[in-house]
Structure formats: C-alpha cells, structure tokens
XYZ file of C-alpha atoms in Angstrom:
737
model
C 39.446 153.255 -9.349
C 37.091 156.163 -8.087
C 35.467 158.604 -10.322
C 38.024 161.558 -9.906
C 40.798 159.012 -10.933
C 38.796 157.881 -13.997
C 38.216 161.341 -14.843
C 42.044 162.401 -14.564
C 42.778 159.258 -16.738
C 40.211 160.557 -19.484
C 42.047 163.945 -19.325
C 45.437 162.466 -19.835
C 44.323 159.818 -22.435
C 42.310 162.568 -24.136
C 45.345 164.710 -24.531
C 47.469 162.077 -25.831
C 44.717 161.157 -28.400
C 44.657 164.817 -29.416
C 48.447 164.662 -29.829
C 48.015 161.529 -32.347
C 45.163 163.427 -34.107
C 47.488 166.224 -34.618
C 50.294 164.204 -36.180
C 47.857 162.312 -38.214
C 46.553 165.352 -39.575
C 49.833 167.209 -40.311
C 50.929 163.683 -42.283
C 47.329 163.868 -44.119
C 48.654 167.250 -45.417
C 51.362 165.145 -47.472
C 49.649 162.079 -47.918
C 45.945 162.939 -48.157
C 44.934 159.304 -49.303
C 46.218 157.597 -46.269
C 43.289 155.849 -45.048
C 45.062 154.619 -41.842
C 45.607 158.222 -40.752
C 42.140 158.867 -41.537
C 40.645 156.283 -39.535
C 43.286 157.024 -36.743
C 41.763 160.416 -36.481
C 38.299 159.060 -36.613
C 38.877 156.826 -33.764
C 40.540 159.370 -31.752
C 37.592 161.715 -32.107
C 35.175 158.698 -31.648
C 36.828 157.713 -28.457
C 37.030 161.170 -26.775
C 33.260 161.668 -27.570
C 32.448 158.380 -26.141
C 34.502 158.707 -22.855
C 33.064 162.259 -22.297
C 29.773 160.989 -22.470
C 30.370 158.474 -19.773
C 31.345 161.651 -17.528
C 28.334 163.839 -18.852
C 30.809 166.246 -20.402
C 27.919 167.313 -22.976
C 29.980 170.529 -24.124
C 32.926 168.072 -25.250
C 30.304 165.768 -26.465
C 28.318 168.305 -28.648
C 31.292 169.624 -30.151
C 33.231 166.521 -31.003
C 29.995 165.057 -32.602
C 30.037 167.605 -35.467
C 33.709 167.039 -35.964
C 33.261 163.229 -35.935
C 30.359 163.640 -38.600
C 32.660 165.406 -40.913
C 35.358 162.921 -40.495
C 32.894 159.996 -41.070
C 32.116 161.622 -44.536
C 36.012 161.771 -44.987
C 36.313 158.152 -44.083
C 33.615 157.108 -46.190
C 35.056 159.189 -49.311
C 32.153 161.411 -49.199
C 34.351 164.239 -48.554
C 37.978 164.731 -49.697
C 40.602 165.735 -47.341
C 42.535 168.917 -48.353
C 44.482 171.907 -47.114
C 41.476 174.104 -45.609
C 39.846 170.830 -44.010
C 43.195 170.061 -42.555
C 43.454 173.385 -41.057
C 40.086 173.434 -40.033
C 40.602 170.047 -38.148
C 43.710 171.230 -36.531
C 41.662 174.179 -34.952
C 39.226 171.529 -33.757
C 42.056 169.695 -32.078
C 43.321 173.061 -30.280
C 39.865 173.841 -29.264
C 39.328 170.201 -27.885
C 42.561 170.895 -25.927
C 41.137 173.804 -24.468
C 37.834 172.175 -23.574
C 39.867 169.400 -21.939
C 41.561 171.966 -19.953
C 38.138 173.130 -18.698
C 37.513 169.544 -17.714
C 40.697 169.500 -15.815
C 39.969 172.594 -14.086
C 36.574 171.413 -13.195
C 35.303 174.521 -14.922
C 32.460 174.964 -17.508
C 33.562 176.694 -20.843
C 33.260 180.371 -20.467
C 31.543 182.580 -22.830
C 34.679 182.963 -25.205
C 35.055 179.447 -25.455
C 31.536 178.684 -26.356
C 31.699 181.238 -29.110
C 34.596 179.569 -30.636
C 32.967 176.308 -30.239
C 29.786 177.702 -32.253
C 32.098 179.198 -34.902
C 34.015 175.949 -35.327
C 30.776 174.110 -35.434
C 29.301 176.384 -37.928
C 32.499 175.814 -40.238
C 32.229 171.987 -39.699
C 28.323 172.135 -40.600
C 29.317 173.903 -43.890
C 31.268 170.787 -45.037
C 28.167 168.576 -44.083
C 25.653 171.059 -45.937
C 28.014 171.215 -48.993
C 28.014 167.354 -48.923
C 24.552 167.053 -48.438
C 23.534 169.385 -51.205
C 25.843 167.502 -53.573
C 24.169 164.152 -52.849
C 20.887 165.614 -53.238
C 22.077 166.931 -56.635
C 23.623 163.286 -57.260
C 20.258 161.566 -56.140
C 18.123 163.994 -58.336
C 20.049 163.018 -61.353
C 19.817 159.348 -60.500
C 16.182 158.357 -61.386
C 16.986 157.826 -64.844
C 20.165 155.980 -64.130
C 18.304 154.096 -61.208
C 15.263 153.116 -63.539
C 17.726 151.752 -65.924
C 19.458 149.787 -63.342
C 16.194 148.118 -62.335
C 15.267 147.308 -66.243
C 19.013 146.149 -66.766
C 19.617 144.379 -63.493
C 20.936 141.347 -64.938
C 23.787 143.599 -66.714
C 24.291 145.532 -63.265
C 24.588 142.211 -61.198
C 27.095 140.907 -63.706
C 29.266 143.998 -63.590
C 29.466 143.735 -59.554
C 32.623 142.355 -58.431
C 32.248 139.529 -56.394
C 33.374 140.034 -52.819
C 33.735 136.307 -52.226
C 31.433 135.969 -49.390
C 28.848 133.621 -50.727
C 25.420 134.460 -51.387
C 25.434 138.139 -51.533
C 27.205 139.618 -54.519
C 25.137 142.639 -55.405
C 24.820 146.098 -54.079
C 21.387 145.246 -52.815
C 19.788 143.567 -49.940
C 18.665 139.928 -50.573
C 15.645 138.561 -48.768
C 14.761 135.116 -48.483
C 10.967 134.612 -47.224
C 9.373 131.274 -46.501
C 6.159 131.866 -45.053
C 4.741 129.346 -42.537
C 1.740 127.248 -43.270
C -0.523 129.090 -40.779
C -0.192 132.750 -42.111
C -3.542 132.934 -43.875
C -5.324 131.296 -40.702
C -3.585 134.038 -38.635
C -5.195 136.492 -40.842
C -2.004 137.584 -42.448
C -1.400 138.172 -45.979
C 1.901 137.660 -47.282
C 1.626 140.075 -50.177
C 0.696 142.897 -47.775
C 4.147 142.433 -46.211
C 5.908 142.748 -49.500
C 3.506 145.642 -50.349
C 4.796 147.322 -47.107
C 8.413 146.384 -47.863
C 8.294 148.794 -50.878
C 7.946 151.734 -48.590
C 11.539 151.280 -47.445
C 13.032 150.869 -51.003
C 12.658 149.459 -54.357
C 12.061 145.687 -55.169
C 14.528 145.218 -58.026
C 13.454 141.653 -58.753
C 11.177 139.078 -56.881
C 10.907 135.592 -57.677
C 8.191 133.469 -56.308
C 9.290 130.135 -55.005
C 6.398 127.310 -55.248
C 8.332 124.127 -54.576
C 6.594 123.488 -51.491
C 3.220 123.351 -53.334
C 1.841 119.895 -52.795
C -0.151 117.692 -55.071
C -3.541 119.241 -55.905
C -5.380 116.435 -53.957
C -3.055 117.106 -51.082
C -3.382 120.810 -50.768
C -5.171 122.718 -48.082
C -6.758 126.102 -49.330
C -5.970 127.621 -46.172
C -2.408 126.804 -45.784
C 0.533 128.953 -47.229
C 2.957 127.202 -49.351
C 4.604 130.413 -50.931
C 8.144 131.510 -50.495
C 9.814 134.596 -52.039
C 13.517 135.335 -53.094
C 13.611 139.133 -53.171
C 16.449 141.374 -54.467
C 15.840 144.683 -52.672
C 17.416 148.262 -52.949
C 17.348 150.347 -49.779
C 19.686 152.546 -47.982
C 17.982 151.237 -44.273
C 19.559 149.033 -41.876
C 18.813 145.331 -41.447
C 17.022 145.952 -38.190
C 14.163 148.251 -39.914
C 13.715 145.688 -42.726
C 13.470 142.847 -40.372
C 10.854 144.854 -38.396
C 8.527 144.607 -41.690
C 7.991 140.746 -40.687
C 7.472 141.189 -36.978
C 4.070 139.475 -37.151
C 5.174 136.463 -39.110
C 8.593 136.251 -37.593
C 7.622 133.374 -35.357
C 6.317 130.788 -37.849
C 8.168 131.932 -40.829
C 11.759 131.427 -42.229
C 13.218 134.619 -42.868
C 16.761 135.223 -44.061
C 18.192 139.084 -44.609
C 21.344 139.032 -46.489
C 23.139 142.530 -46.543
C 24.566 143.964 -49.877
C 27.952 143.561 -51.053
C 28.761 147.171 -50.099
C 27.194 146.540 -46.812
C 29.521 144.016 -46.013
C 32.742 146.121 -46.476
C 30.838 148.713 -44.579
C 30.349 146.093 -41.558
C 33.948 145.059 -41.770
C 35.266 148.636 -41.654
C 33.040 149.557 -38.741
C 34.309 146.500 -36.609
C 37.933 147.774 -37.421
C 36.905 151.108 -36.056
C 35.236 149.954 -32.962
C 36.877 151.208 -29.639
C 39.531 148.600 -28.115
C 36.741 147.228 -25.476
C 36.612 143.810 -24.857
C 33.203 142.589 -26.333
C 31.613 138.985 -27.086
C 31.267 138.081 -30.870
C 27.477 138.848 -30.646
C 27.829 142.370 -29.288
C 30.444 143.388 -32.262
C 27.936 141.885 -34.798
C 25.087 143.822 -33.122
C 27.098 147.117 -32.956
C 28.065 146.898 -36.519
C 24.408 146.297 -37.597
C 24.814 142.967 -39.550
C 23.056 140.953 -36.807
C 19.682 142.097 -35.245
C 18.984 141.525 -31.628
C 15.970 139.100 -32.615
C 18.403 136.896 -34.681
C 20.966 136.771 -31.747
C 18.325 135.848 -29.211
C 16.880 133.084 -31.584
C 20.533 131.721 -32.077
C 21.146 131.917 -28.358
C 18.161 130.090 -27.677
C 18.716 127.346 -29.887
C 22.127 126.791 -28.482
C 20.689 126.569 -25.122
C 18.392 123.890 -26.101
C 21.368 121.742 -27.311
C 23.688 119.945 -25.268
C 26.870 121.592 -24.294
C 28.713 118.687 -26.037
C 26.977 119.683 -29.243
C 27.211 123.185 -29.312
C 28.964 124.992 -32.110
C 30.691 128.213 -31.603
C 28.159 131.072 -32.290
C 29.974 132.408 -35.434
C 29.739 128.942 -37.079
C 26.096 128.941 -36.363
C 25.535 132.418 -37.750
C 27.481 131.467 -40.852
C 25.842 128.308 -41.463
C 22.331 129.617 -41.064
C 23.262 132.479 -43.536
C 22.655 135.069 -41.017
C 25.949 136.870 -41.141
C 28.538 136.529 -43.749
C 31.814 134.670 -43.031
C 33.982 137.556 -43.835
C 32.171 139.891 -41.324
C 32.343 137.001 -38.689
C 36.142 136.564 -39.522
C 36.542 140.239 -38.991
C 34.720 140.372 -35.720
C 37.005 137.360 -34.451
C 39.957 139.080 -35.453
C 38.920 142.361 -33.697
C 38.393 140.346 -30.608
C 41.922 138.895 -31.052
C 43.422 142.369 -31.536
C 41.701 143.702 -28.324
C 43.104 140.812 -26.346
C 46.460 141.427 -27.415
C 46.379 144.917 -26.813
C 44.987 144.324 -23.489
C 47.613 142.049 -22.533
C 50.438 144.470 -23.681
C 48.681 147.246 -21.834
C 48.471 144.925 -18.713
C 52.418 145.416 -18.708
C 52.227 148.930 -18.613
C 51.107 151.159 -15.423
C 51.085 155.060 -15.066
C 53.061 156.337 -12.285
C 52.832 159.968 -10.897
C 55.963 161.814 -11.688
C 56.045 163.128 -8.008
C 56.188 159.681 -6.850
C 59.387 158.951 -9.286
C 60.749 162.411 -7.700
C 60.346 161.047 -4.343
C 61.941 157.806 -5.296
C 64.864 159.410 -6.639
C 65.209 161.683 -3.658
C 65.073 158.761 -1.276
C 67.894 156.813 -3.501
C 69.849 159.957 -3.112
C 69.639 159.881 0.601
C 70.353 156.239 0.447
C 73.495 157.024 -1.375
C 74.515 159.600 1.300
C 73.918 157.173 4.141
C 75.733 154.456 2.478
C 78.941 156.566 1.958
C 78.611 157.500 5.683
C 78.614 153.815 6.572
C 81.499 152.982 4.380
C 83.426 155.722 5.917
C 82.904 154.298 9.239
C 83.860 150.978 8.331
C 87.198 152.270 6.997
C 87.894 154.337 10.128
C 87.230 151.437 12.204
C 89.271 149.278 9.969
C 86.517 146.435 10.024
C 87.083 143.926 7.225
C 83.636 142.315 7.449
C 81.735 145.764 7.588
C 83.754 146.828 4.530
C 82.719 144.042 2.618
C 79.237 144.595 3.972
C 78.909 148.126 2.841
C 80.713 147.368 -0.366
C 77.907 144.895 -1.092
C 75.288 147.267 -0.094
C 76.842 150.151 -2.219
C 76.935 147.870 -5.350
C 73.154 147.248 -4.794
C 72.338 150.860 -4.101
C 73.989 151.551 -7.481
C 71.828 149.137 -9.315
C 68.773 150.807 -7.562
C 69.967 153.898 -8.484
C 70.506 153.096 -12.288
C 66.942 151.475 -12.411
C 65.246 154.401 -10.546
C 67.087 157.010 -12.942
C 65.900 154.756 -15.776
C 62.478 155.300 -14.787
C 62.705 158.982 -15.578
C 64.292 158.482 -19.014
C 61.969 159.507 -21.640
C 62.311 159.786 -25.572
C 62.608 162.940 -27.062
C 60.662 162.087 -30.048
C 57.345 163.450 -28.846
C 58.997 166.816 -28.069
C 60.403 166.803 -31.443
C 57.108 165.746 -32.965
C 55.464 168.843 -31.520
C 57.461 171.011 -33.774
C 55.700 169.632 -36.810
C 52.889 171.854 -36.059
C 55.139 174.803 -35.152
C 57.045 174.769 -38.203
C 53.660 174.412 -40.356
C 52.061 177.217 -38.751
C 55.119 179.565 -38.804
C 55.785 178.606 -42.250
C 52.411 179.708 -43.450
C 52.875 183.014 -41.194
C 56.078 183.790 -42.837
C 54.830 182.623 -46.363
C 57.795 180.226 -46.783
C 57.959 176.718 -47.663
C 59.867 174.708 -45.107
C 60.227 171.029 -44.506
C 60.893 169.599 -41.107
C 63.335 166.911 -40.817
C 63.454 164.734 -37.415
C 66.112 162.197 -36.481
C 67.118 160.549 -33.239
C 63.692 160.712 -31.787
C 64.476 157.717 -29.875
C 67.425 159.263 -27.976
C 66.414 159.185 -24.033
C 67.065 161.840 -21.426
C 65.636 162.826 -18.028
C 62.103 163.796 -18.010
C 62.660 167.129 -16.378
C 65.295 168.001 -18.901
C 62.591 167.093 -21.571
C 60.042 169.279 -20.274
C 62.268 172.217 -19.732
C 64.043 171.945 -23.143
C 60.879 173.008 -25.041
C 60.835 176.443 -24.959
C 64.586 177.217 -25.739
C 63.947 174.846 -28.965
C 61.058 176.658 -29.828
C 62.955 180.132 -29.761
C 65.539 178.162 -31.940
C 63.391 176.699 -34.419
C 61.322 180.244 -34.758
C 64.641 182.189 -35.236
C 65.952 179.769 -37.696
C 62.757 179.896 -39.741
C 62.510 183.741 -39.470
C 66.239 184.633 -39.842
C 67.735 181.866 -41.194
C 65.836 180.363 -43.994
C 65.576 182.679 -46.916
C 62.224 183.568 -48.998
C 61.814 181.044 -52.014
C 62.857 183.930 -54.463
C 66.095 184.462 -52.847
C 66.731 180.729 -52.376
C 66.236 180.128 -56.372
C 68.373 183.065 -56.652
C 71.081 181.438 -54.870
C 70.702 178.236 -56.654
C 68.860 176.423 -53.564
C 65.557 174.641 -53.867
C 62.616 176.908 -53.195
C 61.746 174.663 -50.122
C 63.951 175.433 -47.063
C 64.882 172.511 -44.841
C 65.039 172.631 -41.036
C 66.438 169.466 -39.027
C 66.126 168.402 -35.517
C 68.469 165.771 -34.416
C 69.405 164.324 -30.964
C 72.126 161.716 -30.048
C 74.377 160.614 -27.241
C 77.751 161.862 -27.078
C 80.450 161.464 -24.368
C 77.962 161.062 -21.563
C 75.930 163.978 -22.692
C 72.818 164.531 -24.898
C 73.487 166.513 -27.929
C 70.347 168.239 -29.524
C 70.707 170.030 -32.638
C 68.631 172.366 -34.849
C 69.968 173.169 -38.188
C 68.773 174.917 -41.206
C 69.994 175.210 -44.928
C 69.492 179.147 -44.782
C 71.676 182.033 -45.400
C 74.027 181.307 -42.054
C 75.110 184.163 -39.554
C 76.706 187.018 -40.753
C 80.018 187.089 -39.037
C 80.996 190.844 -39.882
C 77.402 192.073 -39.403
C 77.187 190.667 -35.897
C 80.805 191.884 -34.929
C 79.948 195.279 -36.315
C 76.844 195.488 -34.167
C 78.688 194.120 -31.024
C 81.266 196.910 -31.401
C 78.695 199.490 -32.080
C 76.678 198.451 -28.746
C 80.047 198.561 -26.669
C 80.050 194.528 -26.192
C 83.539 194.413 -27.799
C 86.328 196.492 -28.435
C 87.302 197.230 -32.136
C 90.966 195.882 -31.483
C 89.590 192.649 -29.762
C 90.604 189.399 -31.460
C 87.626 187.018 -31.334
C 87.007 183.773 -32.966
C 84.344 182.975 -35.377
C 82.487 180.795 -32.569
C 83.009 183.908 -30.007
C 81.507 186.046 -32.584
C 78.474 183.786 -33.270
C 77.930 183.330 -29.471
C 77.343 187.287 -29.077
C 73.631 186.769 -30.463
C 73.002 185.088 -27.277
C 73.611 188.556 -25.330
C 70.533 190.420 -23.718
C 69.088 192.600 -26.422
C 71.375 191.844 -29.410
C 69.888 191.674 -32.691
C 71.051 191.960 -36.210
C 67.544 191.970 -37.880
C 66.816 194.737 -40.290
C 63.135 194.426 -39.206
C 61.246 193.676 -36.201
C 58.573 191.003 -36.797
C 55.950 189.192 -34.469
C 58.182 186.419 -34.135
C 61.736 187.685 -33.562
C 64.026 190.590 -34.235
C 63.905 192.499 -30.861
C 66.663 190.514 -29.425
C 64.727 189.040 -26.879
C 64.582 185.255 -26.635
C 68.249 184.146 -27.428
C 69.494 185.202 -23.964
C 66.743 183.492 -22.385
C 67.542 180.503 -24.518
C 71.136 180.338 -23.253
C 69.981 180.941 -19.474
C 67.334 178.389 -19.686
C 70.275 175.606 -21.026
C 72.588 176.910 -18.511
C 69.929 176.256 -15.952
C 70.022 172.633 -16.995
C 73.558 172.454 -16.730
C 73.981 172.416 -20.630
C 75.589 174.822 -23.209
C 74.843 175.895 -26.571
C 77.067 176.462 -29.551
C 76.665 177.613 -32.987
C 78.365 176.213 -36.200
C 77.662 178.593 -39.308
C 78.502 178.900 -42.874
C 77.678 182.067 -44.945
C 75.090 181.287 -47.722
C 74.695 177.536 -46.397
C 73.129 177.451 -43.271
C 73.644 177.305 -39.519
C 73.525 174.794 -36.634
C 72.699 175.250 -32.916
C 74.248 172.507 -30.882
C 72.690 172.157 -27.373
C 74.815 169.844 -24.953
C 73.040 168.509 -22.060
C 73.659 166.229 -19.177
C 71.832 162.809 -19.078
C 70.250 163.339 -15.828
C 69.854 166.308 -13.212
C 69.564 163.945 -10.075
C 72.406 161.517 -9.501
C 75.720 161.362 -11.386
C 79.085 159.135 -11.043
C 81.386 161.603 -9.873
C 85.482 161.978 -9.460
C 86.415 163.233 -6.089
C 89.274 165.502 -5.890
C 90.892 167.621 -3.065
C 92.433 170.984 -2.993
C 93.579 172.395 0.268
C 90.679 171.594 2.862
C 88.218 171.755 -0.025
C 86.615 168.842 -1.982
C 85.305 169.144 -5.403
C 83.257 166.748 -7.617
C 84.152 166.255 -11.367
C 81.462 164.449 -13.481
C 83.412 161.137 -14.377
C 82.083 160.941 -17.761
C 84.305 163.970 -18.480
C 87.315 162.626 -16.893
C 89.817 161.277 -19.573
C 92.740 160.534 -17.450
C 95.069 161.619 -14.239
C 98.571 162.390 -14.358
C 101.088 163.771 -11.797
C 102.186 167.165 -12.395
C 105.672 166.847 -11.063
C 106.366 164.393 -13.967
C 105.802 166.816 -16.790
C 107.052 169.766 -15.022
C 110.556 169.212 -16.290
C 110.514 171.433 -19.404
C 107.026 170.477 -20.318
C 105.118 173.184 -18.499
C 105.010 176.842 -19.811
C 102.579 179.137 -18.258
C 99.079 177.796 -18.073
C 99.871 175.143 -20.763
C 101.218 171.743 -20.711
C 102.733 169.496 -23.271
C 101.018 166.332 -22.701
C 102.885 163.777 -25.281
C 103.115 166.290 -27.847
C 99.627 167.873 -27.505
C 99.200 171.386 -26.128
C 96.891 171.099 -23.174
C 95.531 174.436 -21.172
C 95.312 173.711 -17.445
C 93.536 175.514 -14.568
C 94.907 175.605 -11.011
C 91.782 175.102 -8.842
C 93.814 176.551 -5.848
C 94.233 179.614 -7.704
C 91.085 179.696 -9.361
C 88.792 179.384 -6.168
C 91.491 181.272 -4.045
C 91.885 178.134 -1.705
C 94.006 179.158 1.233
C 96.841 177.256 2.532
C 100.201 175.888 1.024
C 100.347 173.995 -1.899
C 101.321 170.472 -1.878
C 104.753 169.192 -3.735
C 103.046 166.610 -5.819
C 100.192 168.204 -7.701
C 98.085 166.133 -10.027
C 96.389 166.931 -13.327
C 92.785 165.624 -14.029
C 92.338 165.843 -17.861
C 88.954 166.413 -18.815
C 86.848 166.546 -22.025
C 84.072 168.669 -22.818
C 82.567 168.582 -26.298
C 85.941 168.935 -28.407
C 87.889 170.831 -25.653
C 90.176 169.129 -23.613
C 91.802 171.035 -20.386
C 93.649 169.973 -17.341
C 92.605 170.820 -13.654
C 95.367 170.910 -11.156
C 94.463 169.325 -7.914
C 96.210 168.400 -4.532
C 94.642 164.894 -4.263
C 92.600 162.553 -6.020
C 90.156 160.708 -3.925
C 88.241 158.362 -6.350
C 84.921 157.804 -7.808
C 81.967 158.792 -5.875
C 78.138 158.396 -6.327
C 77.166 161.832 -6.466
C 73.584 163.251 -5.429
C 73.363 166.678 -7.037
C 71.981 169.319 -4.738
C 71.375 172.753 -6.402
C 72.875 175.895 -5.017
C 70.703 178.324 -3.153
C 69.817 181.653 -4.974
C 72.403 183.498 -3.220
C 74.997 181.019 -4.585
C 73.363 180.384 -8.107
C 75.551 183.109 -9.811
C 78.798 181.576 -8.816
C 80.307 180.608 -12.173
C 82.384 177.297 -12.386
C 80.231 175.649 -9.683
C 77.023 173.485 -10.701
C 75.836 172.279 -7.514
C 77.097 170.531 -4.210
C 76.639 167.260 -2.599
C 77.251 165.706 0.913
C 79.798 163.345 1.694
C 79.638 160.355 3.895
C 81.672 162.595 6.350
C 78.854 165.058 6.332
C 80.889 167.550 4.706
C 80.056 169.463 1.533
C 81.733 169.152 -1.821
C 81.263 171.423 -4.511
C 80.380 169.869 -8.039
C 82.457 171.629 -10.896
C 80.543 173.085 -13.905
C 83.408 172.067 -16.363
C 81.773 174.266 -19.259
C 81.220 177.100 -17.214
C 84.802 176.733 -15.922
C 85.988 176.726 -19.276
C 84.025 179.820 -20.484
C 85.059 181.772 -17.528
C 88.869 181.103 -18.025
C 88.810 181.702 -21.755
C 86.978 185.047 -21.140
C 89.945 185.924 -18.656
C 92.507 184.887 -21.242
C 90.849 187.177 -23.845
C 90.761 190.084 -21.474
C 94.437 189.727 -20.634
C 95.335 189.590 -24.216
C 93.291 192.523 -25.033
C 94.800 194.470 -22.063
C 98.427 193.518 -23.329
C 97.759 194.560 -26.911
C 96.126 197.890 -25.485
C 99.360 198.747 -23.600
C-alpha cells in the first residue's frame, strides 16, 4: 500500500470512528455511566490522533489531543459526563469531520476553521482547568488527612480491599531493596538513595531487613548486609522510581511493585490500547508496569538459558514479582483479542464502489449477450446449443444475484444518523422527542441508501416541526409530554418499505382540502379520497403551516421528497388519524440495476413488467362473457380494474382476438394489464430513459432484448396514478355536466 492509499484508508476509518463517537455520545445522554461507551469514545479519539500523527497532520493531532485529555478525565471519573459536555463533544466530532475534509481535499484548515478549532480548544481547556483547580483544592485539604493516613497506616491498610493480585494490597508502591555487598566499597551509601527517594513522595513505612547479617566473627565491616522493605506513597511512575537506583542496580536486587490502584489503571490502559499486534513485553512497557531495564534483564536471562528450559516471559515476570499476575493475564487477553480481530478483518476487504458498478454493468451486458445467444439457438433449432445457452443463462443468473448482493447494505447506518438530527432539532424546537428505530438490518441497494437520506431528512424534520405537538398541548390532549418518532424498514412483496411515523396531531384533512381549493389545485365539487387529499401536501409550494419556521412551512421540500423518491422508482403514501399521528410510507425497489421481468407484447411493441408484481395471468376471452363491464373485470367475485396497454400507449394495429390479462399488485392495489401476448420471464437490465423521455409517465426505463430490440419497462405505480387521475377527471367532468 502506498502512502496515498494509506491516507485514504485513514480518512475512511476516521469518518467511521467519528460516526461511532457520535452514536456513543448520543447514547451517553441517556446513560451517562456507561463506561463501555466512554471508553469507546476515548479509543476513537486516541486512534484518530495516533493515525493522524503518522501522516504529520499536526492540526488534527493538536486538536484531538485536547479532546482526548478531557475524555481521559471522564474515563478516570475525574470529570462527570453531562449534557453540556456531550453537546461540546458532539461539536468536537463535527469539527473533526471538517478537519478530515481538509485532509481529503489536500488542503490546510482555512482561517475560519482555525478559529473554530481555537474556540473549541478553549472550551475543552475550561474543563481541564476546572478539574485541575478542583484537584488543587482537594489536595490542599488533604495534608491533615494525608498525615493522618501515615500515622494510622495500619488502619488504612486494613481498609483497602484486596485485589487478589498477591503482594500488593495497598494504594502505595512497595519497594523491596537488597543492596549488594560491595555497595560501600563502590562509594555508595544505601541511605542516600532512600533520602533521595523522599523527593519523589512519602515513605509511609520502612522496615530494615537484617537477616543477611552474619555472626560478628564473620562480618566484614566494608560489606553491606542491609535490605529494606518500603511502603512508598507517590504519584510518579515506575520508571522514575527505578531511576533512583540506577547506580546500584547492577549488584542489587530491586523489586518495585505498583499500588493496588495502579494495577487497575494498568489493566484499563491495556484494554484501551489500539488493536495492533504487539508482544507481551511491548504491551507491559506501554502500560508502564514494566520498565525497559527490567525487560532487558529478563530477556538476557532467557537468552542465557537453553531453549528447552525457557519459561514464557509472562511466567518469568510473575515469578520474579516484577509484574502482577492479573496485569500479565490482561496483556495476554489483549494479545488474543487482537489476534481474533485481525483474523476477522482478514476475511473482509474494502472494494471501491466504482468497481462494483463496473461489475454490475458487465453482468448486465453478459445477460443481454446471453439472451442474444439463446435467441439464435432457438431460431436455428439446435438442441445442443439450446442446452448450452440454458446452462450459461443459469450461471449468469447466479453471478447476477451474487454481484447484486455485493451492493446490498443495511439501512441501519442511515437510520442511526437521525439520532443526531432528532436530538438537534428537538432542542431547536424546544420539544422532547424520542426516536425509535426498527428494521435497521433491512438491506437495500447501496445507491438507494445513498439517495434516500435527503427525502428522509425532510420527512423527519416535518414530522417533528408540524406533527408532534409541544409538551403542554400533548399533556392537554392526554398524551405523554415526550413525543415519539419512529423509523422502520422491512421487505414487502419484492419492495422495501420505509416508514416515518409520529404520535403527533396527524394531518388535518379539512384544512388541506380547503387550502387546495383556495389554490385551485382541486375543484370544490371534486370528490377525493382521504389518501388523495393527504397526498396534496406533496404539491409544489403547498403548505398549511400557520407560521414559517427555519425548518419548514414554506411549502418547499415535500414536492422535492416525492420527486426524489419517484426518481428511485418508488412511491410515498400517507396514513393519518387526526389527533393520533401520521405515517409516511415509502415503497422502493430492491435494486436499480437488474431485475427479473415478465415480457409481454402489444402490437409490435414489447414491455417488461417487474416479475415480483405479477400475481397471475388469465385469458380475457374466458372472462368476457358477462364478467367485463367498462374497465372492470369480475375476477372470481373480486372487482378488478384493468388497463388496456394498447389504448393507453396508443399502439397502432389491429387488436388480437385472444387478449390476456396480467394481474399485478402494487402495495394494497391490484389491477389487470391487458396485453396481446405473454412472452415469459426475462432477466432485465434496467437502462435509464434519456432526459427527453424522462417525463413520460408509466414508463420507468428500457432494456435491450436478445434480438437487439428495445423493450420498455412499465412503471406500474406511475401507471396506476395516471389512470386514477384520468378516472377522477372523467368523474368530475360527468358531475359538472
């Protein structure tokens, strides 16, 4: 991987980490004590800072460092997470996203971005200063307490809960010193080291060990026989304490055991280390429980032993009381976890979406070419060739399904983004609104997911602004003060349904109708169903809002919502109950690329109907005896409206004697499409219509047949709407005469 690829990976992973940070922060608003979320946020900031440092992105490093310091205080319970701090950290997330944007653009932060950086750093530093001053105050009050703890050390020691780690069960360091016999001869005084040790902290208790002193007749006055067991109170780290004994380390035995509280810190630090492969010694060095000198000494001892006699380094460190067993166990667990994560990641690869699009296009061309080969085999009546093309067609279908599956992504990531939208808009509106998400595992085409975000945002903001009432109104109506907004997704009859529902006041049918009549969108005498009236809010410039806010009310947005959804070959419907809430239902196709189609013929033209909409096919002649009236068919006691495609698309030529009806279902609506010929299933590569033909209603695209001819793909939903409008117009015309 070259540097550019690595930088792109950093940008992608950085944005993913920011998404995780945002989700965790939003979760913390409701569960401020969730340490898993706090640690996840810290790890994300730590990883971004560390990775940015590798690329020399100092403006990211310096900014993230301050945020990381605040998060570290939160993590160690020195700062309490609350709503203002969550709000500030969310702003930090947003700003980090902008900084990553500069990295992606290859530009440095401009003056405005730098200003925002400094403002946010100032606000973050305020938390550090507040915390620091609180600590100083606390420390100033401690001397009496601290002194008392020294004088009543035994009491304090007995009150400390044992960690089960063995030798260390207090909140102080424990130093075990056995000076070498030649210390005096080398000009060193053991007491001078102990006196110097006091500059780093307080010696709470010291016990002189004299068991090495020989009989007086055997004693050498120049030899040192003394040892010390020291209970040492200090905030410094192990390496600094060890450095006190640099001059006597070679010929002395020195064990420095960390305090009980330090062990918890070491274990927590190990848990928070980045997911990188490291040796056991490296992990223990990074967390501070092992010094470089201790590690080198143990490694040298191992090197002098035969390989057969070598113990694992973890066992050696525990046996020599250099590192606590619980810390070694945590480090080994971290190694195992990283190895498992790397193994799981090794099964995944990132693929450029452009390459996936190219693959889908090539599969589409393969389908068209396969259909052409099959056509030639049929014309030539070559049985062997037909069998071969049939096998190829089956394999191509499997390749098609596999390729399309690669483009399917879960909608959960899109839904989760609305946690932040709902939070921010709720605060802006002064409403208490809770978002419920379900069906986040539902998969749909990547392109659809990318393009559905804006329409959903409009619908969500509209529901929050106009749907859900203020708290006092809700209470007066017997509702809970907190409003509920729901996002749901599920599969239905070969389509994807996405619902945005709220428990607000619902749509006012009479108000919408009156506004539509006022604007001349409908005539006063026109009879419309409730659904047709609700759908009027999707007309351009239509609004019933009494006041215009910066969120909505100008009538701009809902028409864009419908247009964007229709561009995805989808539809949007509304169900509403006055006083109880409304649900916006978006129906979308599973994919925009290749579908299973049903080929039909009318005159010299051919059309494709999406196969998942087809329920059955019947011959019209069998039902024409008393079962057909106007544009309706009596289908086994069920009234079925039908559309003659020949008439609808003004296809020239004589009608055939034996017409067929293809019964299709779209949502809750069933309708029959009258055609001349049924030509069977056909793998359909969807080609978009050009701009000139994009406004043709009832046609969603085209495909190329094996013969090279063009077949039009029917937009069944658009066809139904068009016919419904024509019927309404005819009824209104009849009533007016």
